Amino acid sequence: MKTGEKMALEMLNASVVILSEGNNPKLLNHDFLARNKIVPEDWHVRDVVITPPFSNIVYENDVQFVVELNKLQIRAGNPEHIDCDRDLPKMVMDYLRVLPHVSYLGVGINFVFVLKDSSHDDIRKNFLHDGPWLDKEGNISKVAIEFNYLNVEPQFNLKIDSHTSGILFSVNYHQNFKPDQEKQRMQYISEMGKLKIRFLEFARHLPIVWEQE
Amino acid sequence: MSSSTAVINDISPSVPTFFNVPSKAEKVDLFYKDLLHNTALNLSEVSISSIGTSRDGTRADRISFSEENLAELTGQWRRFAVSEQIDRIRNCCSPATGNAIADRLGNLRQYLCEEEGPKIDISLDSLQAMHVFIEQIPDVRLPQISLTAEGDVYLRWKSEPDRLFSIHFLDDRRVRFAIFYPNPRHEQMINRHSGYETVDTVLTSADKICSVRDWISG
């Protein structure tokens, strides 16, 4: 990244992860999702694995459902194919409504953004002081930083890491819920779009020069 | 630590709701552990809680739900599996017949639920056998469909006076069948045959007795 050049964050994917007790991974298949109107019937499955403890369905539009006994994960792998602010949380909420007997707990709302044409050098220059620790073991080859904000609700976790395509920002907003807090859980999931904007506002304060989306 | 990769891997588990698909090795491990668990349940040798305590902590974590939850989930799985099986039967013969069979099964299912309670459903094994049987006759005629007290499916085709073929799907492979037809030399006499067979051979056997396939298709 050249000094003073403004860069834009681009969203790579978004996901919702729900901790739970008593998921039944064997239920997961396209017929189940389509019949219960969680996904449209005309979506095409690209990959599927169904076992008693773990199931995974990936659609051609990169939407992915992963069910384990203690976790449900739904991910939009390509935000160009699906509205991550509206359609992704709706799918998640529809799934939860279909299986109300499972004890759902905490919910994580995740985004991965990339700052293209940047590298680990930019992380090092912008986040670390210069000093001997950067070259004592030979020049440092990779830098990754994790920020955890655990004393707020929702908890906020951010990992900044480099990748071939640029700097990756892995964002997690984690909120704990009790099983019977269904209304609050649904409300939290429905506000996925607001959390995305909240992160973009936060990112303005990071010591990297860029322009927001 | 000298490796930044190690740092990332060490940090990740502290955030439980980051998106994370288990690795292939982990999936295989999960699968076999669960297979062992299911086998133990099927054999009724040990209770769920004893499995939890006899294994290491990681397994016990995943079986923290109660037996009641497990029964509920098994019930949910069975209800969805029965619905799926009915859909498969709907799609394995002509649309008109397939829809009529599936609709009738749906109605019977509802009656069964109203009569016996929500936990009682059509036998999944019996439906699977019915699917195997119907698949062998793509132009099957619509049979009379009823359920036994156990939820098994029972089909009957009546054609012309005194001709009847009935089949009772006992589980996913065994059937009982009966054939009534007029004796070709003594028209007043009704021949009666019955048997106990596997679902994939019963049609051949019935055809040998008289051309049952012709009665029930077309």
Coordinates of C-alpha atoms in Angstrom, one line a residue:
Chain A
M1 CA 0.0 0.0 0.0
K2 CA 1.5 3.3 -1.0
T3 CA 1.7 6.1 1.7
G4 CA -1.4 8.2 1.8
E5 CA -3.3 6.0 -0.7
K6 CA -6.9 5.4 0.2
M7 CA -8.1 1.8 0.2
A8 CA -11.6 0.3 0.5
L9 CA -12.7 -2.7 2.5
E10 CA -14.4 -5.4 0.5
M11 CA -16.5 -8.1 2.2
L12 CA -15.4 -11.6 1.3
N13 CA -18.0 -13.6 3.3
A14 CA -20.4 -13.5 6.3
S15 CA -21.6 -16.1 8.6
V16 CA -23.8 -16.8 11.6
V17 CA -22.7 -19.4 14.1
I18 CA -25.0 -20.6 16.8
L19 CA -23.9 -22.7 19.8
S20 CA -26.5 -25.3 20.8
E21 CA -27.1 -28.6 22.5
G22 CA -28.7 -31.4 20.8
N23 CA -28.5 -30.6 17.1
N24 CA -29.3 -33.5 14.8
P25 CA -26.9 -33.3 11.9
K26 CA -28.7 -36.1 10.1
L27 CA -31.7 -33.8 9.4
L28 CA -29.6 -31.6 7.1
N29 CA -30.3 -32.1 3.4
H30 CA -31.6 -30.0 0.6
D31 CA -35.1 -31.5 0.8
F32 CA -35.4 -30.6 4.5
L33 CA -34.2 -27.0 3.8
A34 CA -36.4 -26.5 0.8
R35 CA -39.5 -28.1 2.3
N36 CA -39.3 -25.8 5.3
K37 CA -38.7 -22.8 3.0
I38 CA -35.3 -22.1 4.6
V39 CA -33.8 -22.0 1.1
P40 CA -35.5 -21.7 -2.3
E41 CA -36.3 -25.0 -4.0
D42 CA -34.4 -24.1 -7.1
W43 CA -31.0 -23.8 -5.4
H44 CA -28.5 -26.4 -6.6
V45 CA -26.3 -28.3 -4.2
R46 CA -22.6 -28.4 -5.1
D47 CA -21.3 -30.5 -2.2
V48 CA -22.9 -32.5 0.6
V49 CA -21.7 -34.6 3.5
I50 CA -24.2 -36.1 5.9
T51 CA -23.0 -38.1 8.9
P52 CA -24.6 -38.6 12.4
P53 CA -22.2 -36.1 14.1
F54 CA -21.5 -33.7 11.3
S55 CA -23.3 -32.5 8.1
N56 CA -22.3 -30.0 5.5
I57 CA -24.1 -28.7 2.5
V58 CA -22.6 -26.2 0.0
Y59 CA -24.8 -24.6 -2.6
E60 CA -23.6 -23.4 -6.0
N61 CA -24.1 -19.8 -4.8
D62 CA -21.6 -20.5 -2.0
V63 CA -24.1 -20.6 0.8
Q64 CA -23.0 -23.2 3.2
F65 CA -24.8 -25.0 6.1
V66 CA -22.7 -26.8 8.7
V67 CA -24.4 -28.7 11.5
E68 CA -22.6 -30.4 14.3
L69 CA -24.1 -31.7 17.5
N70 CA -23.2 -28.5 19.4
K71 CA -23.0 -25.9 16.6
L72 CA -25.0 -24.6 13.7
Q73 CA -23.2 -22.5 11.1
I74 CA -24.6 -20.8 8.0
R75 CA -22.2 -18.9 5.8
A76 CA -22.6 -16.8 2.7
G77 CA -19.4 -17.4 0.9
N78 CA -20.0 -14.8 -1.9
P79 CA -21.9 -11.6 -0.9
E80 CA -22.6 -10.9 -4.5
H81 CA -24.9 -13.9 -4.6
I82 CA -26.9 -13.2 -1.5
D83 CA -28.0 -10.2 0.6
C84 CA -26.0 -10.7 3.8
D85 CA -27.9 -8.0 5.7
R86 CA -31.3 -9.5 5.0
D87 CA -31.4 -12.9 3.4
L88 CA -28.6 -14.6 5.5
P89 CA -30.2 -13.7 8.9
K90 CA -33.6 -14.7 7.6
M91 CA -32.3 -18.2 6.6
V92 CA -30.8 -18.5 10.1
M93 CA -34.0 -17.5 11.8
D94 CA -36.1 -19.7 9.6
Y95 CA -33.9 -22.7 10.5
L96 CA -34.2 -21.9 14.3
R97 CA -38.0 -21.7 14.0
V98 CA -38.2 -25.1 12.3
L99 CA -36.3 -26.9 15.1
P100 CA -37.4 -25.1 18.3
H101 CA -36.7 -28.1 20.6
V102 CA -32.9 -27.7 20.2
S103 CA -31.4 -25.7 23.1
Y104 CA -29.8 -22.8 21.3
L105 CA -27.2 -20.7 23.2
G106 CA -24.7 -18.1 22.1
V107 CA -24.6 -16.5 18.7
G108 CA -21.7 -15.3 16.7
I109 CA -22.0 -12.9 13.7
N110 CA -19.0 -13.0 11.5
F111 CA -17.7 -11.0 8.6
V112 CA -14.4 -11.3 6.7
F113 CA -13.2 -8.2 4.9
V114 CA -10.2 -7.8 2.8
L115 CA -8.1 -4.7 2.1
K116 CA -6.7 -5.5 -1.3
D117 CA -3.2 -4.6 -2.5
S118 CA -1.9 -4.6 1.0
S119 CA 0.3 -7.0 2.8
H120 CA 1.7 -8.1 6.2
D121 CA 4.2 -5.2 5.8
D122 CA 1.3 -2.8 6.2
I123 CA 0.2 -4.5 9.4
R124 CA 3.7 -4.3 10.7
K125 CA 4.3 -0.7 9.8
N126 CA 0.9 0.5 11.1
F127 CA 0.5 -1.5 14.2
L128 CA 4.0 -2.2 15.5
H129 CA 6.7 0.0 16.8
D130 CA 10.0 -0.4 15.0
G131 CA 12.6 -2.2 17.1
P132 CA 15.0 -5.1 17.2
W133 CA 12.2 -7.6 17.7
L134 CA 11.3 -7.1 14.0
D135 CA 14.7 -8.5 12.7
K136 CA 16.5 -10.3 15.5
E137 CA 15.4 -13.6 14.1
G138 CA 15.8 -12.5 10.5
N139 CA 13.3 -10.2 9.0
I140 CA 9.8 -10.9 10.3
S141 CA 7.9 -12.7 7.7
K142 CA 4.3 -12.5 8.9
V143 CA 2.3 -10.5 11.4
A144 CA -1.1 -11.2 12.7
I145 CA -2.9 -9.3 15.4
E146 CA -6.0 -10.2 17.4
F147 CA -8.1 -7.8 19.4
N148 CA -10.6 -9.1 21.9
Y149 CA -13.2 -6.9 23.6
L150 CA -14.8 -9.2 26.1
N151 CA -16.2 -6.7 28.5
V152 CA -19.0 -5.5 26.3
E153 CA -22.1 -7.0 24.9
P154 CA -21.9 -8.3 22.3
Q155 CA -18.3 -9.3 22.7
F156 CA -16.2 -8.1 19.8
N157 CA -13.2 -10.1 18.4
L158 CA -11.1 -9.0 15.5
K159 CA -8.2 -10.8 13.8
I160 CA -6.0 -8.9 11.4
D161 CA -4.0 -11.2 9.2
S162 CA -2.4 -11.1 5.8
H163 CA -3.3 -13.2 2.8
T164 CA -2.3 -13.4 -0.8
S165 CA -5.2 -11.1 -1.7
G166 CA -4.4 -8.5 1.0
I167 CA -5.0 -7.9 4.7
L168 CA -7.9 -9.9 6.1
F169 CA -10.1 -8.6 8.8
S170 CA -12.0 -11.5 10.5
V171 CA -14.7 -9.9 12.6
N172 CA -16.8 -11.7 15.3
Y173 CA -19.6 -10.3 17.4
H174 CA -20.4 -12.9 20.0
Q175 CA -23.5 -12.6 22.3
N176 CA -24.3 -15.2 24.9
F177 CA -28.0 -16.2 25.3
K178 CA -29.8 -18.7 27.5
P179 CA -31.9 -21.3 25.7
D180 CA -35.2 -19.6 26.5
Q181 CA -34.1 -16.1 25.3
E182 CA -35.5 -16.8 21.8
K183 CA -36.9 -13.4 21.2
Q184 CA -33.6 -11.7 22.1
R185 CA -31.6 -14.2 20.0
M186 CA -33.8 -13.6 17.0
Q187 CA -33.6 -9.8 17.4
Y188 CA -29.8 -10.0 17.6
I189 CA -29.5 -12.1 14.5
S190 CA -31.9 -9.8 12.6
E191 CA -29.5 -6.9 13.3
M192 CA -26.7 -8.4 11.3
G193 CA -26.6 -5.5 8.9
K194 CA -26.2 -3.0 11.8
L195 CA -23.3 -5.0 13.2
K196 CA -21.6 -4.8 9.8
I197 CA -21.9 -1.0 9.8
R198 CA -20.7 -0.9 13.4
F199 CA -17.5 -2.7 12.4
L200 CA -17.0 -0.4 9.4
E201 CA -17.3 2.6 11.8
F202 CA -14.8 1.0 14.1
A203 CA -12.4 0.3 11.3
R204 CA -12.2 4.1 10.6
H205 CA -10.2 4.4 13.8
L206 CA -7.6 1.7 12.8
P207 CA -4.3 3.2 11.9
I208 CA -4.6 2.3 8.2
V209 CA -5.6 4.9 5.7
W210 CA -8.5 3.8 3.6
E211 CA -11.9 4.9 2.3
Q212 CA -15.0 3.2 3.6
E213 CA -17.4 1.3 1.4
Chain B
M1 CA 6.7 -18.6 20.0
S2 CA 8.7 -18.5 16.7
S3 CA 5.9 -19.2 14.3
S4 CA 3.1 -16.8 13.6
T5 CA 0.9 -19.7 12.3
A6 CA 1.1 -21.3 15.7
V7 CA -0.1 -18.1 17.3
I8 CA -3.2 -18.0 15.1
N9 CA -4.1 -21.6 15.7
D10 CA -3.6 -21.1 19.5
I11 CA -5.8 -18.0 19.5
S12 CA -8.7 -19.3 17.4
P13 CA -10.4 -21.7 19.8
S14 CA -10.9 -18.8 22.3
V15 CA -13.6 -17.4 20.1
P16 CA -16.2 -20.2 19.9
T17 CA -18.4 -18.6 17.3
F18 CA -15.9 -17.8 14.6
F19 CA -16.9 -19.8 11.5
N20 CA -14.9 -23.0 11.5
V21 CA -15.6 -26.1 9.5
P22 CA -14.0 -29.2 11.1
S23 CA -11.1 -30.7 9.2
K24 CA -11.5 -33.9 7.3
A25 CA -9.6 -35.9 10.0
E26 CA -11.9 -34.4 12.7
K27 CA -15.0 -35.3 10.7
V28 CA -13.9 -38.9 10.4
D29 CA -13.1 -39.0 14.1
L30 CA -16.6 -37.5 14.9
F31 CA -18.2 -40.0 12.6
Y32 CA -16.7 -43.1 14.1
K33 CA -17.2 -41.9 17.7
D34 CA -20.8 -41.4 16.9
L35 CA -21.1 -44.7 15.2
L36 CA -19.7 -46.4 18.4
H37 CA -22.2 -44.3 20.4
N38 CA -25.1 -45.4 18.2
T39 CA -24.1 -49.0 18.3
A40 CA -24.0 -48.8 22.1
L41 CA -27.5 -47.3 22.1
N42 CA -28.9 -49.9 19.7
L43 CA -27.6 -52.7 21.8
S44 CA -29.0 -51.1 24.9
E45 CA -25.9 -52.1 26.8
V46 CA -25.2 -48.8 28.4
S47 CA -27.1 -45.7 29.2
I48 CA -26.2 -42.3 27.7
S49 CA -24.8 -41.0 31.0
S50 CA -22.5 -44.0 31.4
I51 CA -21.2 -43.4 27.9
G52 CA -20.4 -39.8 28.9
T53 CA -18.5 -40.8 32.0
S54 CA -16.7 -43.7 30.5
R55 CA -15.2 -41.6 27.7
D56 CA -12.9 -38.7 27.7
G57 CA -14.1 -35.2 28.4
T58 CA -14.5 -34.2 24.8
R59 CA -17.1 -36.8 24.1
A60 CA -19.0 -36.2 27.3
D61 CA -19.3 -32.5 26.3
R62 CA -21.2 -33.5 23.2
I63 CA -23.6 -35.7 25.0
S64 CA -24.7 -33.2 27.6
F65 CA -28.4 -33.3 26.4
S66 CA -30.8 -35.6 28.3
E67 CA -32.3 -38.8 27.2
E68 CA -35.6 -36.9 26.8
N69 CA -33.9 -34.5 24.4
L70 CA -32.5 -37.5 22.5
A71 CA -35.9 -39.1 22.2
E72 CA -37.4 -35.8 21.0
L73 CA -34.7 -35.4 18.4
T74 CA -35.0 -39.0 17.3
G75 CA -38.8 -38.4 16.9
Q76 CA -38.1 -35.3 14.8
W77 CA -35.7 -37.2 12.6
R78 CA -38.2 -40.0 12.1
R79 CA -41.0 -37.6 11.2
F80 CA -38.8 -35.9 8.6
A81 CA -37.6 -39.3 7.3
V82 CA -41.2 -40.5 6.9
S83 CA -42.1 -37.3 5.0
E84 CA -39.1 -37.8 2.7
Q85 CA -39.9 -41.4 2.1
I86 CA -43.5 -40.5 1.1
D87 CA -42.0 -37.9 -1.3
R88 CA -39.8 -40.6 -2.9
I89 CA -42.9 -42.8 -3.4
R90 CA -44.7 -39.9 -4.9
N91 CA -42.0 -39.5 -7.5
C92 CA -41.3 -43.1 -8.4
C93 CA -44.4 -43.8 -10.5
S94 CA -46.7 -41.7 -12.8
P95 CA -47.6 -38.3 -11.4
A96 CA -51.3 -39.0 -11.1
T97 CA -50.8 -42.3 -9.2
G98 CA -47.8 -41.0 -7.3
N99 CA -49.7 -38.0 -6.0
A100 CA -52.7 -40.1 -5.1
I101 CA -50.6 -42.6 -3.2
A102 CA -48.7 -39.9 -1.4
D103 CA -51.9 -38.0 -0.5
R104 CA -53.5 -41.1 0.9
L105 CA -50.4 -41.9 3.0
G106 CA -50.5 -38.3 4.2
N107 CA -54.1 -38.6 5.2
L108 CA -53.5 -42.0 6.9
R109 CA -50.6 -40.4 8.8
Q110 CA -52.9 -37.7 10.0
Y111 CA -55.5 -40.1 11.2
L112 CA -52.9 -42.2 12.9
C113 CA -51.6 -39.1 14.7
E114 CA -55.1 -38.1 15.8
E115 CA -56.0 -41.6 17.0
E116 CA -52.7 -42.6 18.6
G117 CA -51.0 -39.4 19.5
P118 CA -48.2 -37.3 17.9
K119 CA -45.5 -39.8 18.7
I120 CA -47.0 -42.5 16.5
D121 CA -46.2 -42.5 12.9
I122 CA -46.2 -44.8 9.8
S123 CA -43.4 -47.4 10.0
L124 CA -40.4 -46.0 8.2
D125 CA -39.1 -49.5 7.4
S126 CA -42.5 -50.4 5.9
L127 CA -42.5 -47.3 3.7
Q128 CA -39.0 -48.1 2.5
A129 CA -40.1 -51.6 1.5
M130 CA -43.2 -50.1 -0.2
H131 CA -40.9 -47.8 -2.2
V132 CA -38.8 -50.7 -3.3
F133 CA -41.9 -52.6 -4.4
I134 CA -43.6 -49.7 -6.3
E135 CA -40.4 -48.8 -8.1
Q136 CA -40.6 -52.1 -9.8
I137 CA -43.9 -51.2 -11.4
P138 CA -43.6 -47.7 -13.0
D139 CA -47.2 -47.9 -14.4
V140 CA -48.7 -49.2 -11.2
R141 CA -52.5 -48.7 -10.7
L142 CA -53.7 -47.0 -7.6
P143 CA -54.1 -49.5 -4.8
Q144 CA -56.3 -49.4 -1.8
I145 CA -53.9 -48.3 1.0
S146 CA -54.4 -49.0 4.7
L147 CA -52.3 -49.2 7.8
T148 CA -52.0 -52.0 10.3
A149 CA -52.2 -51.3 14.1
E150 CA -48.4 -51.2 14.1
G151 CA -48.2 -48.6 11.4
D152 CA -47.2 -51.0 8.6
V153 CA -48.4 -50.2 5.1
Y154 CA -50.9 -52.7 3.6
L155 CA -51.8 -52.5 -0.2
R156 CA -54.6 -54.2 -2.0
W157 CA -55.5 -54.3 -5.7
K158 CA -58.9 -55.8 -6.6
S159 CA -59.6 -56.4 -10.3
E160 CA -62.6 -58.1 -11.8
P161 CA -64.7 -60.2 -9.5
D162 CA -62.8 -62.5 -7.2
R163 CA -59.3 -61.3 -8.1
L164 CA -57.2 -59.7 -5.4
F165 CA -53.6 -59.2 -4.6
S166 CA -52.6 -57.8 -1.2
I167 CA -49.2 -57.2 0.3
H168 CA -48.2 -56.2 3.8
F169 CA -44.8 -54.6 4.2
L170 CA -43.5 -56.1 7.5
D171 CA -40.2 -54.2 7.7
D172 CA -37.7 -52.9 5.2
R173 CA -37.3 -56.2 3.4
R174 CA -39.9 -58.8 4.4
V175 CA -43.5 -58.9 3.2
R176 CA -46.6 -61.1 3.5
F177 CA -48.8 -61.4 0.4
A178 CA -52.0 -63.0 -0.7
I179 CA -53.5 -63.8 -4.1
F180 CA -57.1 -64.7 -4.8
Y181 CA -58.1 -65.6 -8.4
P182 CA -60.8 -67.8 -10.1
N183 CA -59.7 -71.4 -10.8
P184 CA -59.5 -71.5 -14.7
R185 CA -61.2 -74.9 -14.9
H186 CA -63.7 -74.5 -12.1
E187 CA -65.0 -71.0 -12.2
Q188 CA -67.0 -71.3 -9.0
M189 CA -63.7 -72.1 -7.2
I190 CA -61.5 -69.3 -5.9
N191 CA -57.8 -70.2 -5.6
R192 CA -56.0 -68.7 -2.6
H193 CA -52.3 -68.4 -2.3
S194 CA -50.3 -66.6 0.4
G195 CA -46.7 -66.4 1.2
Y196 CA -43.8 -64.7 3.1
E197 CA -41.1 -63.3 0.9
T198 CA -38.6 -60.5 0.5
V199 CA -39.8 -57.3 -1.2
D200 CA -37.5 -57.6 -4.1
T201 CA -38.6 -61.1 -5.1
V202 CA -42.3 -61.1 -4.2
L203 CA -43.5 -59.8 -7.6
T204 CA -41.7 -62.5 -9.5
S205 CA -43.2 -65.2 -7.2
A206 CA -46.7 -63.7 -7.5
D207 CA -46.3 -63.5 -11.3
K208 CA -45.5 -67.2 -11.4
I209 CA -48.7 -68.1 -9.6
C210 CA -50.7 -65.9 -12.0
S211 CA -49.9 -62.8 -13.9
V212 CA -50.3 -60.4 -11.0
R213 CA -48.2 -57.7 -12.7
D214 CA -50.9 -57.4 -15.4
W215 CA -53.6 -56.8 -12.8
I216 CA -51.8 -54.1 -10.9
S217 CA -50.3 -52.1 -13.8
G218 CA -51.5 -50.4 -16.9

